[in-house]
């Protein structure tokens, strides 16, 4: 009996209750299934049709998404882009930065197909991947505006010097009792190392004194009737005054109201004076006198018996007024021209001045009838610009002046106390104090 016949018989046998019959029957069923080719072909065709159908459905479902992305211009390979535009108009710079960020979403579908031939089985898997890209664009704009201003400034009255740290209050306070009782025809102010103020005038015939914080003046000297133009002190406290009406110079011992004639009419020194005005004395006790009508500066050395001429001013100075010694230079001197527009620095023995001070940085652009002069500890020069009603300061090594105080009346002389407060003696007989800021 052939295998086919046995399998048919097995398939057609009735159920047997014994174990052998059950085993035999199971084997017969397997052989029966392998022999039923129609059944196997049907299973394969059904699986293949199901796979094709699923692939078609996925393709139709994914195609609209891909078309939608293409229509909306989504580039799945897009890289971040940075565009910088710099537009400069005048002084404005605008920078715009655009950043594109791409996000990818991946969907994967799997299709399985099984193929069975005789006793071997082959399984294949097909994977379809769809990529959906979502792009987000962020734009950041930064605008920076820079304004550059160039200004040309002309300083008039600032109260501050350009070469020191000194600044003064521009509002003056009347001191030394001059608010209610002014000094007639004022000429000079001097403040000593103890801040005592000394004042003179043509018509009072003596020197007055007052503490810098005082309100009344008292006599510093007896009344000689001298027409005093300037007051100065030497380094040991002797006071010197001129008398242009009697052509002489006096000195006063510290604390003494009585003076001694040291030069000119009535002295033991040979040589005459003609309308002496400014006076100065150096650390070696050499006395210098502005001999106005004789258009010269004379010197009286310590223990000398005669006056000697050290500068002839006839070709330059119209009205020789104040004298002032500079720091550390014993062979030259400042002098003011009260009827001109100049202050000169002149070396002894020279025929012409070596420095001329006349220009001012603000209007009026020149000095007018300069009179009293003082120095600060740094050596800067301050001038009472009388007819322009202001105080002008010349920095060391500069010949262009800066206005530091504007007064409400013509200043005839100036001084500083130990705190560098400035005092201006005005032509109306008042002393105005300008406090250091």
PDB file of N, CA and C in Angstrom, residues 115-122:
ATOM      1  N   UNK A 115       5.838  33.568   2.779  1.00  0.00           N
ATOM      2  CA  UNK A 115       5.804  32.670   1.615  1.00  0.00           C
ATOM      3  C   UNK A 115       6.187  31.258   2.071  1.00  0.00           C
ATOM      4  N   UNK A 116       5.335  30.287   1.747  1.00  0.00           N
ATOM      5  CA  UNK A 116       5.607  28.909   2.167  1.00  0.00           C
ATOM      6  C   UNK A 116       5.656  28.018   0.942  1.00  0.00           C
ATOM      7  N   UNK A 117       6.688  27.270   0.803  1.00  0.00           N
ATOM      8  CA  UNK A 117       6.834  26.331  -0.331  1.00  0.00           C
ATOM      9  C   UNK A 117       7.246  24.970   0.213  1.00  0.00           C
ATOM     10  N   UNK A 118       6.425  23.905  -0.125  1.00  0.00           N
ATOM     11  CA  UNK A 118       6.651  22.523   0.375  1.00  0.00           C
ATOM     12  C   UNK A 118       6.838  22.559   1.854  1.00  0.00           C
ATOM     13  N   UNK A 119       8.019  22.133   2.335  1.00  0.00           N
ATOM     14  CA  UNK A 119       8.222  22.028   3.776  1.00  0.00           C
ATOM     15  C   UNK A 119       9.018  23.199   4.325  1.00  0.00           C
ATOM     16  N   UNK A 120       9.408  24.190   3.483  1.00  0.00           N
ATOM     17  CA  UNK A 120      10.182  25.348   3.990  1.00  0.00           C
ATOM     18  C   UNK A 120       9.303  26.577   3.981  1.00  0.00           C
ATOM     19  N   UNK A 121       9.573  27.461   4.961  1.00  0.00           N
ATOM     20  CA  UNK A 121       8.794  28.708   5.102  1.00  0.00           C
ATOM     21  C   UNK A 121       9.724  29.900   5.044  1.00  0.00           C
ATOM     22  N   UNK A 122       9.381  30.908   4.174  1.00  0.00           N
ATOM     23  CA  UNK A 122      10.193  32.137   4.049  1.00  0.00           C
ATOM     24  C   UNK A 122       9.367  33.330   4.477  1.00  0.00           C
TER      25      UNK A 122
END
